Every structure is written in C-alpha cells, then in structure tokens.
C-alpha cells in the first residue's frame, strides 16, 4: 500500500508517528500547502525511516492532487486537512481511481428558512450523492474514520452486533478534563473545525421522524466520564455520527453531545455575535492596502496551534458511545469508550492527547484495508465494517478501549 497523506498539522504529524511503528504500508507521501510542515513531520521520524517523503500540495487543486497521486503511485489518499478540502480531495481521488479516507465529511449548509427545525444540506450529503459512481468504479471512500466520527461509529456497530437485541438510543458523548497552563482560552483541536461544528444547527435522528435540527448547545445533560474525568455538562453539537450511524445501525434515536463548559460556550457565542465565525472574506485595511480575509481564519491565527500545546497540557480526553436498549428481554445501558492521558501520549509519541486520539483510528483502518480484512466499494462509514477486528487492533496498538455498564 502506498498512501498520500494530505495535511501535516497536528493530526497528520501524529499519523506519521503512529504509522512509522507499523509494517503494513510501503510508502507514505506527506503533503501540505506549507512544505516545511511536511518536511518537519518526516524529519521527526529519524534518518533511518525512508518510507516517508515530503511534498507541497494545494489541497483545493484537484489536478495537482491527482498528479501527485500518480507521481507517487499512491493507491489511497488519507485526508488530514480541514473540512473545507474534503470535496476537492474526494473528487481528485474519484478522477484518479484512488481510494479515499477522511476524518470529517463534506460540509453542511443550514436550512434557509427553518435552520433550527429542518436540515438543509447535511454533513456528507455531497459525498453520499457520489456513492453509486464510486461503487461502480470499485473504489472505496471510507468517510468519518477519526475518533469522532470513527471509533465512536465502530462502537455503535459493535453494540448492535454483540450487546443489544434492540437499541433505543445511540448517544455519542465526548468529554475531557484537559487544562492548558498559561492560556485562558486554548482549544485542544482546530478552532476552525470547532466553530463549524459547535455553531451550526445540531442534527438529531429519530426513527419515526428522520433527521431534524435543534438550537446550538441544546438539551444540556451531565455525563459522568470514566477514568477520573468525572461529571461534565454536555450539549447537542452538529456531528457526523448522527448522519452515519442510522445508515447501518437500527436505532430509535441518535444524538451527539460534547462536553464544552459554560466558559467555552460563552466564547463561541461571542464569536458568533461579532461575526467572527464567518468564513466569507471581508475587506481589511493593512499596511499594504486593502486585503480580503476570512474572520474565522483570523481567529484561528490569533490562537495557539493546538498541536504545540502538549507540553503545557494536563489531563485526559474521552471519546465514547453510550447505548441504551434491550438485551434478552431486559433493559441495558452501556458506555463504550476510549481514554487517552496527555502525559502518556506526549511521552510515547510526542503528540498531545486529542490529536493523537484522532490519528490512531485512520491508521488502524488503513491496516485493515491493506490486509483485506475491511473491503468494500462506494461511500461507506465505519459502521459498514466488522467492528471486532478494529477494536482488537486498538488493543494491539497499545491503547485499549473500555466498556462500562451504566
């Protein structure tokens, strides 16, 4: 297997560090708009690691991506860029005849008249619209294979296959007790993506109603997270699992709730009220005259790079799937989860916990595809595949998952 990895930020760099310990691939070409980032990711692996190379790429340029796939003889592209680049990378793979993996799906657009009641364009709609073409071409687009979405979806399929006869609700619940020394506000993941998912109308699925939307930060609940993290207030947030799980797992209801905290929510609301969450460029006066910039890009530029915060960060992050239903005629609730301690991930891999937890899952998926354990064609989510091989690999990689009866 030869892989084109697009994006050498925090997650992309963590992917190289995890993959370097595995033998399932022949080569990974690491590409980024900033060549120095790709070069730094490769150099950090050491002079003896010759299975990686660094390249410059504009992820929005479909032809350039296709040319690099051909030049490097890559049969699969792993997208570690931000969600704005999903569709050009996805399209480049379809044109080039390469398989495709991502950790976030094509962007949504709220309903123009009823944004907090009805769905407009849903996450992944643009990709699923091409599923038949991918299937006819014998190509696999494995979408949403990070941690959330990704491992959380694998948990949902495992619960359906092994733990329940009937599922009433699949609820993704994400929480952490991470703190960053020296910063009042320092998101542990891309602020661009965080703004996108937190300020868009959250989507909920109900079997009798289908997909619908609600107000941002709605339905607050306190969820008790394992391994010392403890109770965290969680709220509805737009996320891919709600769009993926019902396609392959039968459930009465599917939700996603994120543990944000009042302070974080307040800052996001302020950004929205000031228009600083917008992606459309505005004209700003500079010492070189008028320039066009995106307000959200300015916010991202003003905040610390999440990938560089590991040395200042303490605590744990937890991603997991809470499932409620019936087994053998009796009610049952479980929480399937994966916890990463930042001190451990920094010591073992030099990557902070949140980006490392995201990065391990596409590497496992690539290994399962390379071995022929996971096979398929079309646009498929993680729920479309057997979950146990994935969960076994997670243990094998030295980062075990857990299950708690509720």
mmCIF file of C-alpha atoms in Angstrom:
data_model
loop_
_atom_site.group_PDB
_atom_site.id
_atom_site.type_symbol
_atom_site.label_atom_id
_atom_site.label_comp_id
_atom_site.label_asym_id
_atom_site.label_seq_id
_atom_site.Cartn_x
_atom_site.Cartn_y
_atom_site.Cartn_z
ATOM 1 C CA UNK A 1 0.000 0.000 0.000
ATOM 2 C CA UNK A 2 1.191 3.476 -0.948
ATOM 3 C CA UNK A 3 -0.571 6.354 0.793
ATOM 4 C CA UNK A 4 -0.849 10.065 0.066
ATOM 5 C CA UNK A 5 -1.383 11.824 3.400
ATOM 6 C CA UNK A 6 -2.698 15.342 2.823
ATOM 7 C CA UNK A 7 -2.212 17.619 5.824
ATOM 8 C CA UNK A 8 0.832 17.768 8.108
ATOM 9 C CA UNK A 9 -0.702 19.610 11.033
ATOM 10 C CA UNK A 10 -1.205 18.108 14.466
ATOM 11 C CA UNK A 11 -3.274 15.115 13.363
ATOM 12 C CA UNK A 12 -1.251 14.496 10.199
ATOM 13 C CA UNK A 13 2.019 14.560 12.131
ATOM 14 C CA UNK A 14 0.595 12.178 14.748
ATOM 15 C CA UNK A 15 -0.480 9.839 11.940
ATOM 16 C CA UNK A 16 3.125 9.621 10.698
ATOM 17 C CA UNK A 17 4.400 8.836 14.202
ATOM 18 C CA UNK A 18 1.857 6.067 14.711
ATOM 19 C CA UNK A 19 2.249 4.615 11.221
ATOM 20 C CA UNK A 20 6.056 4.577 11.477
ATOM 21 C CA UNK A 21 5.743 1.747 14.033
ATOM 22 C CA UNK A 22 3.716 -0.429 11.630
ATOM 23 C CA UNK A 23 4.766 -2.517 8.625
ATOM 24 C CA UNK A 24 1.563 -2.750 6.537
ATOM 25 C CA UNK A 25 2.442 0.002 4.020
ATOM 26 C CA UNK A 26 5.237 0.563 1.522
ATOM 27 C CA UNK A 27 5.323 4.359 1.465
ATOM 28 C CA UNK A 28 3.513 7.424 2.798
ATOM 29 C CA UNK A 29 3.888 10.673 0.867
ATOM 30 C CA UNK A 30 3.227 13.502 3.342
ATOM 31 C CA UNK A 31 1.868 16.608 1.604
ATOM 32 C CA UNK A 32 0.951 20.049 2.901
ATOM 33 C CA UNK A 33 0.486 23.545 1.488
ATOM 34 C CA UNK A 34 3.380 24.533 3.763
ATOM 35 C CA UNK A 35 6.223 22.298 2.600
ATOM 36 C CA UNK A 36 8.183 22.974 5.790
ATOM 37 C CA UNK A 37 5.447 21.335 7.857
ATOM 38 C CA UNK A 38 5.557 18.181 5.732
ATOM 39 C CA UNK A 39 9.349 18.153 5.908
ATOM 40 C CA UNK A 40 9.283 18.594 9.690
ATOM 41 C CA UNK A 41 6.833 15.703 10.114
ATOM 42 C CA UNK A 42 9.073 13.415 8.044
ATOM 43 C CA UNK A 43 12.334 14.602 9.652
ATOM 44 C CA UNK A 44 10.965 13.919 13.138
ATOM 45 C CA UNK A 45 10.767 10.215 12.293
ATOM 46 C CA UNK A 46 14.554 9.964 12.051
ATOM 47 C CA UNK A 47 17.090 9.476 9.312
ATOM 48 C CA UNK A 48 16.584 5.719 9.258
ATOM 49 C CA UNK A 49 12.916 5.950 8.254
ATOM 50 C CA UNK A 50 12.867 6.031 4.445
ATOM 51 C CA UNK A 51 9.225 5.037 3.896
ATOM 52 C CA UNK A 52 8.078 8.671 4.107
ATOM 53 C CA UNK A 53 8.606 11.641 1.791
ATOM 54 C CA UNK A 54 7.576 15.305 1.988
ATOM 55 C CA UNK A 55 5.744 17.239 -0.734
ATOM 56 C CA UNK A 56 3.957 20.530 -1.267
ATOM 57 C CA UNK A 57 0.322 20.421 -2.363
ATOM 58 C CA UNK A 58 -2.613 22.786 -2.651
ATOM 59 C CA UNK A 59 -5.472 20.615 -1.370
ATOM 60 C CA UNK A 60 -8.009 22.708 -3.295
ATOM 61 C CA UNK A 61 -6.332 21.929 -6.639
ATOM 62 C CA UNK A 62 -7.882 18.676 -7.874
ATOM 63 C CA UNK A 63 -5.481 18.301 -10.789
ATOM 64 C CA UNK A 64 -2.407 18.848 -8.632
ATOM 65 C CA UNK A 65 -3.654 16.246 -6.156
ATOM 66 C CA UNK A 66 -4.307 13.788 -8.982
ATOM 67 C CA UNK A 67 -0.849 14.425 -10.434
ATOM 68 C CA UNK A 68 0.790 13.783 -7.036
ATOM 69 C CA UNK A 69 -1.203 10.563 -6.586
ATOM 70 C CA UNK A 70 0.106 9.385 -9.954
ATOM 71 C CA UNK A 71 3.660 10.602 -9.389
ATOM 72 C CA UNK A 72 3.919 8.814 -6.043
ATOM 73 C CA UNK A 73 1.963 5.778 -7.306
ATOM 74 C CA UNK A 74 -0.414 6.042 -4.355
ATOM 75 C CA UNK A 75 -3.483 3.827 -4.315
ATOM 76 C CA UNK A 76 -5.141 5.590 -1.361
ATOM 77 C CA UNK A 77 -5.413 9.159 -0.069
ATOM 78 C CA UNK A 78 -5.830 9.925 3.633
ATOM 79 C CA UNK A 79 -7.291 13.390 4.167
ATOM 80 C CA UNK A 80 -5.924 15.088 7.305
ATOM 81 C CA UNK A 81 -6.760 18.597 6.112
ATOM 82 C CA UNK A 82 -9.638 20.654 7.469
ATOM 83 C CA UNK A 83 -13.197 20.009 6.195
ATOM 84 C CA UNK A 84 -13.046 22.763 3.567
ATOM 85 C CA UNK A 85 -10.870 20.474 1.465
ATOM 86 C CA UNK A 86 -12.998 17.321 1.668
ATOM 87 C CA UNK A 87 -14.687 17.723 -1.699
ATOM 88 C CA UNK A 88 -11.686 18.657 -3.874
ATOM 89 C CA UNK A 89 -9.668 15.781 -2.382
ATOM 90 C CA UNK A 90 -12.614 13.397 -2.678
ATOM 91 C CA UNK A 91 -13.149 14.428 -6.311
ATOM 92 C CA UNK A 92 -9.438 14.117 -7.116
ATOM 93 C CA UNK A 93 -9.458 10.521 -5.876
ATOM 94 C CA UNK A 94 -12.532 9.655 -7.913
ATOM 95 C CA UNK A 95 -10.900 11.054 -11.053
ATOM 96 C CA UNK A 96 -7.573 9.376 -10.351
ATOM 97 C CA UNK A 97 -9.038 5.981 -9.411
ATOM 98 C CA UNK A 98 -7.667 6.068 -5.855
ATOM 99 C CA UNK A 99 -9.330 5.000 -2.617
ATOM 100 C CA UNK A 100 -10.094 7.728 -0.079
ATOM 101 C CA UNK A 101 -10.314 8.133 3.713
ATOM 102 C CA UNK A 102 -11.233 11.168 5.777
ATOM 103 C CA UNK A 103 -11.965 12.100 9.388
ATOM 104 C CA UNK A 104 -14.631 14.737 8.692
ATOM 105 C CA UNK A 105 -17.196 14.747 5.915
ATOM 106 C CA UNK A 106 -18.345 17.345 3.391
ATOM 107 C CA UNK A 107 -19.743 20.486 4.991
ATOM 108 C CA UNK A 108 -23.379 21.181 5.798
ATOM 109 C CA UNK A 109 -25.478 24.242 4.988
ATOM 110 C CA UNK A 110 -28.378 25.195 7.272
ATOM 111 C CA UNK A 111 -31.948 25.250 6.028
ATOM 112 C CA UNK A 112 -32.545 28.775 4.648
ATOM 113 C CA UNK A 113 -35.882 29.350 6.432
ATOM 114 C CA UNK A 114 -36.023 26.892 9.351
ATOM 115 C CA UNK A 115 -32.399 26.270 10.393
ATOM 116 C CA UNK A 116 -33.250 25.048 13.906
ATOM 117 C CA UNK A 117 -36.015 22.687 12.848
ATOM 118 C CA UNK A 118 -35.192 21.228 9.455
ATOM 119 C CA UNK A 119 -31.976 20.034 7.833
ATOM 120 C CA UNK A 120 -30.649 21.871 4.823
ATOM 121 C CA UNK A 121 -27.626 20.220 3.224
ATOM 122 C CA UNK A 122 -26.436 17.626 5.712
ATOM 123 C CA UNK A 123 -22.868 16.651 6.562
ATOM 124 C CA UNK A 124 -21.709 14.145 3.954
ATOM 125 C CA UNK A 125 -24.578 14.719 1.514
ATOM 126 C CA UNK A 126 -22.219 15.759 -1.281
ATOM 127 C CA UNK A 127 -20.174 12.590 -0.794
ATOM 128 C CA UNK A 128 -23.077 10.171 -0.490
ATOM 129 C CA UNK A 129 -24.504 11.617 -3.697
ATOM 130 C CA UNK A 130 -21.494 10.072 -5.497
ATOM 131 C CA UNK A 131 -21.677 6.658 -3.771
ATOM 132 C CA UNK A 132 -23.072 4.787 -6.779
ATOM 133 C CA UNK A 133 -20.312 6.124 -9.023
ATOM 134 C CA UNK A 134 -17.648 5.069 -6.520
ATOM 135 C CA UNK A 135 -19.214 1.627 -6.188
ATOM 136 C CA UNK A 136 -19.368 1.136 -9.969
ATOM 137 C CA UNK A 137 -15.698 2.129 -10.185
ATOM 138 C CA UNK A 138 -14.772 -0.383 -7.480
ATOM 139 C CA UNK A 139 -13.410 2.421 -5.294
ATOM 140 C CA UNK A 140 -13.785 2.780 -1.530
ATOM 141 C CA UNK A 141 -14.411 6.121 0.163
ATOM 142 C CA UNK A 142 -14.279 5.412 3.894
ATOM 143 C CA UNK A 143 -15.664 8.588 5.429
ATOM 144 C CA UNK A 144 -15.552 9.744 9.045
ATOM 145 C CA UNK A 145 -12.788 7.452 10.323
ATOM 146 C CA UNK A 146 -11.182 9.597 13.018
ATOM 147 C CA UNK A 147 -12.158 9.156 16.647
ATOM 148 C CA UNK A 148 -15.455 11.092 16.492
ATOM 149 C CA UNK A 149 -16.644 10.261 13.929
ATOM 150 C CA UNK A 150 -14.799 6.994 13.552
ATOM 151 C CA UNK A 151 -14.156 4.929 16.645
ATOM 152 C CA UNK A 152 -17.482 6.129 18.053
ATOM 153 C CA UNK A 153 -19.210 4.628 14.985
ATOM 154 C CA UNK A 154 -17.300 1.358 15.381
ATOM 155 C CA UNK A 155 -18.587 1.238 18.960
ATOM 156 C CA UNK A 156 -22.163 1.725 17.718
ATOM 157 C CA UNK A 157 -21.845 -1.178 15.270
ATOM 158 C CA UNK A 158 -20.244 -3.363 17.976
ATOM 159 C CA UNK A 159 -23.134 -2.619 20.339
ATOM 160 C CA UNK A 160 -25.663 -3.548 17.658
ATOM 161 C CA UNK A 161 -23.846 -6.769 16.746
ATOM 162 C CA UNK A 162 -22.837 -8.019 20.174
ATOM 163 C CA UNK A 163 -24.599 -6.264 23.043
ATOM 164 C CA UNK A 164 -28.223 -5.469 22.180
ATOM 165 C CA UNK A 165 -31.304 -7.035 20.619
ATOM 166 C CA UNK A 166 -32.945 -3.613 20.259
ATOM 167 C CA UNK A 167 -31.385 -0.160 20.514
ATOM 168 C CA UNK A 168 -33.414 2.767 21.797
ATOM 169 C CA UNK A 169 -30.659 5.381 21.611
ATOM 170 C CA UNK A 170 -27.086 5.703 20.427
ATOM 171 C CA UNK A 171 -25.591 8.774 22.059
ATOM 172 C CA UNK A 172 -22.034 9.875 21.359
ATOM 173 C CA UNK A 173 -20.662 11.548 24.495
ATOM 174 C CA UNK A 174 -17.303 13.349 24.441
ATOM 175 C CA UNK A 175 -15.689 14.909 27.495
ATOM 176 C CA UNK A 176 -12.306 15.782 28.986
ATOM 177 C CA UNK A 177 -10.595 17.366 31.958
ATOM 178 C CA UNK A 178 -7.718 18.828 29.937
ATOM 179 C CA UNK A 179 -6.192 22.121 31.023
ATOM 180 C CA UNK A 180 -3.519 24.215 29.292
ATOM 181 C CA UNK A 181 -1.107 26.111 31.513
ATOM 182 C CA UNK A 182 -0.674 29.781 30.669
ATOM 183 C CA UNK A 183 -3.758 30.208 28.476
ATOM 184 C CA UNK A 184 -7.246 31.403 29.331
ATOM 185 C CA UNK A 185 -8.562 30.098 26.001
ATOM 186 C CA UNK A 186 -6.650 27.435 24.104
ATOM 187 C CA UNK A 187 -8.800 24.874 22.241
ATOM 188 C CA UNK A 188 -7.236 21.425 22.088
ATOM 189 C CA UNK A 189 -8.415 20.911 18.484
ATOM 190 C CA UNK A 190 -8.700 23.044 15.347
ATOM 191 C CA UNK A 191 -10.703 26.165 16.226
ATOM 192 C CA UNK A 192 -11.873 26.356 12.580
ATOM 193 C CA UNK A 193 -13.497 22.905 12.894
ATOM 194 C CA UNK A 194 -14.698 23.565 16.446
ATOM 195 C CA UNK A 195 -16.546 26.723 15.370
ATOM 196 C CA UNK A 196 -18.065 24.885 12.413
ATOM 197 C CA UNK A 197 -19.486 22.007 14.424
ATOM 198 C CA UNK A 198 -20.488 23.955 17.538
ATOM 199 C CA UNK A 199 -22.290 26.905 15.925
ATOM 200 C CA UNK A 200 -24.083 25.038 13.159
ATOM 201 C CA UNK A 201 -27.557 23.677 13.995
ATOM 202 C CA UNK A 202 -27.097 20.297 15.716
ATOM 203 C CA UNK A 203 -28.735 17.331 13.992
ATOM 204 C CA UNK A 204 -30.767 14.691 15.846
ATOM 205 C CA UNK A 205 -32.106 11.452 14.353
ATOM 206 C CA UNK A 206 -35.333 9.741 15.358
ATOM 207 C CA UNK A 207 -36.588 6.668 13.513
ATOM 208 C CA UNK A 208 -40.154 7.980 13.216
ATOM 209 C CA UNK A 209 -39.090 11.495 12.209
ATOM 210 C CA UNK A 210 -35.792 11.105 10.400
ATOM 211 C CA UNK A 211 -33.107 13.787 10.684
ATOM 212 C CA UNK A 212 -34.007 17.191 12.120
ATOM 213 C CA UNK A 213 -32.177 20.103 13.744
ATOM 214 C CA UNK A 214 -32.290 21.947 17.045
ATOM 215 C CA UNK A 215 -30.741 25.024 18.647
ATOM 216 C CA UNK A 216 -26.956 25.028 19.243
ATOM 217 C CA UNK A 217 -25.983 23.888 22.762
ATOM 218 C CA UNK A 218 -29.473 22.484 23.411
ATOM 219 C CA UNK A 219 -30.544 19.678 25.779
ATOM 220 C CA UNK A 220 -27.748 20.052 28.364
ATOM 221 C CA UNK A 221 -27.055 16.983 30.484
ATOM 222 C CA UNK A 222 -24.357 15.976 32.947
ATOM 223 C CA UNK A 223 -22.498 12.835 31.890
ATOM 224 C CA UNK A 224 -20.071 11.045 34.211
ATOM 225 C CA UNK A 225 -16.933 10.166 32.236
ATOM 226 C CA UNK A 226 -14.655 7.288 33.288
ATOM 227 C CA UNK A 227 -11.050 7.040 34.490
ATOM 228 C CA UNK A 228 -11.163 10.041 36.787
ATOM 229 C CA UNK A 229 -12.540 12.613 34.356
ATOM 230 C CA UNK A 230 -15.862 12.730 36.181
ATOM 231 C CA UNK A 231 -19.088 14.656 35.537
ATOM 232 C CA UNK A 232 -19.094 17.083 32.586
ATOM 233 C CA UNK A 233 -22.048 19.021 31.203
ATOM 234 C CA UNK A 234 -22.647 18.016 27.586
ATOM 235 C CA UNK A 235 -24.770 19.733 24.928
ATOM 236 C CA UNK A 236 -26.002 18.985 21.417
ATOM 237 C CA UNK A 237 -23.459 19.715 18.685
ATOM 238 C CA UNK A 238 -23.558 19.018 14.942
ATOM 239 C CA UNK A 239 -21.508 15.904 14.208
ATOM 240 C CA UNK A 240 -21.156 13.246 11.553
ATOM 241 C CA UNK A 241 -22.142 10.250 13.701
ATOM 242 C CA UNK A 242 -25.776 11.332 13.704
ATOM 243 C CA UNK A 243 -25.696 11.241 9.889
ATOM 244 C CA UNK A 244 -23.720 7.984 9.688
ATOM 245 C CA UNK A 245 -24.996 5.631 12.393
ATOM 246 C CA UNK A 246 -28.633 5.359 11.171
ATOM 247 C CA UNK A 247 -27.488 4.266 7.717
ATOM 248 C CA UNK A 248 -26.151 0.964 9.085
ATOM 249 C CA UNK A 249 -27.353 0.600 12.693
ATOM 250 C CA UNK A 250 -31.038 0.328 13.588
ATOM 251 C CA UNK A 251 -31.760 2.691 16.497
ATOM 252 C CA UNK A 252 -34.785 4.665 17.645
ATOM 253 C CA UNK A 253 -32.697 7.795 18.282
ATOM 254 C CA UNK A 254 -29.124 9.008 17.628
ATOM 255 C CA UNK A 255 -27.507 12.062 19.244
ATOM 256 C CA UNK A 256 -24.114 13.691 19.700
ATOM 257 C CA UNK A 257 -23.275 15.724 22.802
ATOM 258 C CA UNK A 258 -19.982 17.424 23.559
ATOM 259 C CA UNK A 259 -18.651 18.468 26.950
ATOM 260 C CA UNK A 260 -17.810 22.135 26.341
ATOM 261 C CA UNK A 261 -18.395 24.032 29.591
ATOM 262 C CA UNK A 262 -20.073 27.407 30.118
ATOM 263 C CA UNK A 263 -16.906 29.434 29.507
ATOM 264 C CA UNK A 264 -16.166 27.782 26.146
ATOM 265 C CA UNK A 265 -19.784 28.080 25.036
ATOM 266 C CA UNK A 266 -19.800 31.754 26.030
ATOM 267 C CA UNK A 267 -16.717 32.496 23.930
ATOM 268 C CA UNK A 268 -18.167 30.700 20.910
ATOM 269 C CA UNK A 269 -21.411 32.650 21.237
ATOM 270 C CA UNK A 270 -19.434 35.896 21.391
ATOM 271 C CA UNK A 271 -17.523 34.998 18.233
ATOM 272 C CA UNK A 272 -20.849 34.366 16.525
ATOM 273 C CA UNK A 273 -22.410 37.605 17.745
ATOM 274 C CA UNK A 274 -19.410 39.563 16.444
ATOM 275 C CA UNK A 275 -19.461 37.782 13.096
ATOM 276 C CA UNK A 276 -16.014 36.310 13.721
ATOM 277 C CA UNK A 277 -17.210 32.793 12.953
ATOM 278 C CA UNK A 278 -17.847 33.741 9.304
ATOM 279 C CA UNK A 279 -15.848 32.109 6.534
ATOM 280 C CA UNK A 280 -16.708 34.632 3.795
ATOM 281 C CA UNK A 281 -13.813 37.101 3.328
ATOM 282 C CA UNK A 282 -14.163 40.706 4.460
ATOM 283 C CA UNK A 283 -12.040 43.654 3.387
ATOM 284 C CA UNK A 284 -9.493 44.781 5.977
ATOM 285 C CA UNK A 285 -7.093 47.704 5.726
ATOM 286 C CA UNK A 286 -3.425 46.757 6.128
ATOM 287 C CA UNK A 287 -0.037 48.416 5.713
ATOM 288 C CA UNK A 288 -0.100 47.057 2.142
ATOM 289 C CA UNK A 289 -3.572 48.333 1.363
ATOM 290 C CA UNK A 290 -6.942 46.560 1.421
ATOM 291 C CA UNK A 291 -6.813 42.768 1.828
ATOM 292 C CA UNK A 292 -9.553 40.148 1.850
ATOM 293 C CA UNK A 293 -9.512 37.806 4.856
ATOM 294 C CA UNK A 294 -11.867 35.318 6.460
ATOM 295 C CA UNK A 295 -12.814 36.315 10.044
ATOM 296 C CA UNK A 296 -12.633 32.694 11.153
ATOM 297 C CA UNK A 297 -9.131 32.366 9.735
ATOM 298 C CA UNK A 298 -8.121 35.451 11.735
ATOM 299 C CA UNK A 299 -9.466 33.844 14.934
ATOM 300 C CA UNK A 300 -7.503 30.693 14.168
ATOM 301 C CA UNK A 301 -4.326 32.703 13.508
ATOM 302 C CA UNK A 302 -4.665 34.540 16.838
ATOM 303 C CA UNK A 303 -4.960 31.358 18.904
ATOM 304 C CA UNK A 304 -2.133 28.935 19.702
ATOM 305 C CA UNK A 305 -1.692 25.957 17.399
ATOM 306 C CA UNK A 306 -3.332 23.012 19.250
ATOM 307 C CA UNK A 307 -0.546 20.677 18.116
ATOM 308 C CA UNK A 308 2.017 22.738 20.073
ATOM 309 C CA UNK A 309 0.178 22.695 23.400
ATOM 310 C CA UNK A 310 1.083 19.198 24.549
ATOM 311 C CA UNK A 311 3.883 20.265 26.871
ATOM 312 C CA UNK A 312 1.529 22.675 28.670
ATOM 313 C CA UNK A 313 -1.458 20.330 28.733
ATOM 314 C CA UNK A 314 -2.503 18.012 31.551
ATOM 315 C CA UNK A 315 -5.438 15.662 31.935
ATOM 316 C CA UNK A 316 -7.341 13.113 29.882
ATOM 317 C CA UNK A 317 -9.734 13.112 26.956
ATOM 318 C CA UNK A 318 -12.539 10.593 26.493
ATOM 319 C CA UNK A 319 -14.441 9.677 23.335
ATOM 320 C CA UNK A 320 -17.259 7.201 23.606
ATOM 321 C CA UNK A 321 -20.660 5.864 22.679
ATOM 322 C CA UNK A 322 -23.484 5.469 25.162
ATOM 323 C CA UNK A 323 -26.086 2.928 24.101
ATOM 324 C CA UNK A 324 -29.464 2.244 25.673
ATOM 325 C CA UNK A 325 -31.727 -0.633 24.710
ATOM 326 C CA UNK A 326 -32.825 -4.180 25.417
ATOM 327 C CA UNK A 327 -30.879 -7.448 25.661
ATOM 328 C CA UNK A 328 -32.590 -10.801 26.318
ATOM 329 C CA UNK A 329 -35.769 -9.012 27.319
ATOM 330 C CA UNK A 330 -34.095 -6.837 29.966
ATOM 331 C CA UNK A 331 -33.154 -3.135 29.759
ATOM 332 C CA UNK A 332 -29.461 -2.396 29.336
ATOM 333 C CA UNK A 333 -27.223 0.661 29.107
ATOM 334 C CA UNK A 334 -23.506 0.652 28.334
ATOM 335 C CA UNK A 335 -20.817 3.218 27.633
ATOM 336 C CA UNK A 336 -18.087 2.095 25.219
ATOM 337 C CA UNK A 337 -15.146 4.436 25.489
ATOM 338 C CA UNK A 338 -11.528 5.275 24.726
ATOM 339 C CA UNK A 339 -9.470 7.448 27.077
ATOM 340 C CA UNK A 340 -6.065 8.979 26.333
ATOM 341 C CA UNK A 341 -3.913 10.585 29.002
ATOM 342 C CA UNK A 342 -1.972 13.546 27.602
ATOM 343 C CA UNK A 343 1.096 12.713 29.684
ATOM 344 C CA UNK A 344 1.166 9.230 28.123
ATOM 345 C CA UNK A 345 0.672 10.363 24.510
ATOM 346 C CA UNK A 346 3.342 13.054 24.874
ATOM 347 C CA UNK A 347 5.813 10.632 26.419
ATOM 348 C CA UNK A 348 5.177 7.821 23.937
ATOM 349 C CA UNK A 349 4.592 9.768 20.707
ATOM 350 C CA UNK A 350 5.288 13.458 21.302
ATOM 351 C CA UNK A 351 1.682 14.289 20.330
ATOM 352 C CA UNK A 352 -0.975 15.834 22.551
ATOM 353 C CA UNK A 353 -3.877 13.607 23.529
ATOM 354 C CA UNK A 354 -6.694 14.974 21.355
ATOM 355 C CA UNK A 355 -4.804 14.915 18.049
ATOM 356 C CA UNK A 356 -3.213 11.532 18.864
ATOM 357 C CA UNK A 357 -6.600 10.000 19.705
ATOM 358 C CA UNK A 358 -7.928 11.219 16.369
ATOM 359 C CA UNK A 359 -4.883 9.994 14.422
ATOM 360 C CA UNK A 360 -4.701 6.383 15.577
ATOM 361 C CA UNK A 361 -8.011 5.385 14.023
ATOM 362 C CA UNK A 362 -7.343 6.071 10.316
ATOM 363 C CA UNK A 363 -4.008 4.263 10.682
ATOM 364 C CA UNK A 364 -5.820 1.193 12.006
ATOM 365 C CA UNK A 365 -8.350 1.452 9.179
ATOM 366 C CA UNK A 366 -5.573 1.619 6.591
ATOM 367 C CA UNK A 367 -4.010 -1.508 8.085
ATOM 368 C CA UNK A 368 -7.324 -3.391 7.952
ATOM 369 C CA UNK A 369 -7.803 -2.330 4.321
ATOM 370 C CA UNK A 370 -4.232 -3.304 3.415
ATOM 371 C CA UNK A 371 -4.724 -6.778 4.901
ATOM 372 C CA UNK A 372 -8.077 -7.292 3.156
ATOM 373 C CA UNK A 373 -9.908 -7.512 6.483
ATOM 374 C CA UNK A 374 -12.039 -4.495 5.593
ATOM 375 C CA UNK A 375 -13.218 -4.455 1.977
ATOM 376 C CA UNK A 376 -15.918 -2.553 0.159
ATOM 377 C CA UNK A 377 -16.788 -0.110 -2.589
ATOM 378 C CA UNK A 378 -18.821 3.067 -2.567
ATOM 379 C CA UNK A 379 -19.075 5.768 0.083
ATOM 380 C CA UNK A 380 -19.139 3.887 3.378
ATOM 381 C CA UNK A 381 -18.963 4.834 7.045
ATOM 382 C CA UNK A 382 -17.143 2.845 9.744
ATOM 383 C CA UNK A 383 -20.458 1.177 10.669
ATOM 384 C CA UNK A 384 -20.395 -0.710 7.369
ATOM 385 C CA UNK A 385 -17.499 -2.908 8.530
ATOM 386 C CA UNK A 386 -16.987 -5.648 11.115
ATOM 387 C CA UNK A 387 -16.092 -3.875 14.379
ATOM 388 C CA UNK A 388 -14.128 -6.543 16.255
ATOM 389 C CA UNK A 389 -11.028 -6.517 14.023
ATOM 390 C CA UNK A 390 -10.794 -2.761 14.556
ATOM 391 C CA UNK A 391 -11.227 -2.960 18.329
ATOM 392 C CA UNK A 392 -8.671 -5.772 18.525
ATOM 393 C CA UNK A 393 -6.171 -3.617 16.620
ATOM 394 C CA UNK A 394 -6.769 -0.744 19.039
ATOM 395 C CA UNK A 395 -5.672 -3.033 21.856
ATOM 396 C CA UNK A 396 -2.729 -4.285 19.781
ATOM 397 C CA UNK A 397 -1.570 -0.706 19.186
ATOM 398 C CA UNK A 398 -1.302 -0.290 22.968
ATOM 399 C CA UNK A 399 -4.297 1.983 23.524
ATOM 400 C CA UNK A 400 -7.127 -0.234 24.795
ATOM 401 C CA UNK A 401 -10.827 0.625 24.806
ATOM 402 C CA UNK A 402 -13.224 0.058 27.677
ATOM 403 C CA UNK A 403 -16.862 -0.671 28.428
ATOM 404 C CA UNK A 404 -18.905 0.362 31.452
ATOM 405 C CA UNK A 405 -22.349 -0.954 32.321
ATOM 406 C CA UNK A 406 -24.461 2.058 33.234
#
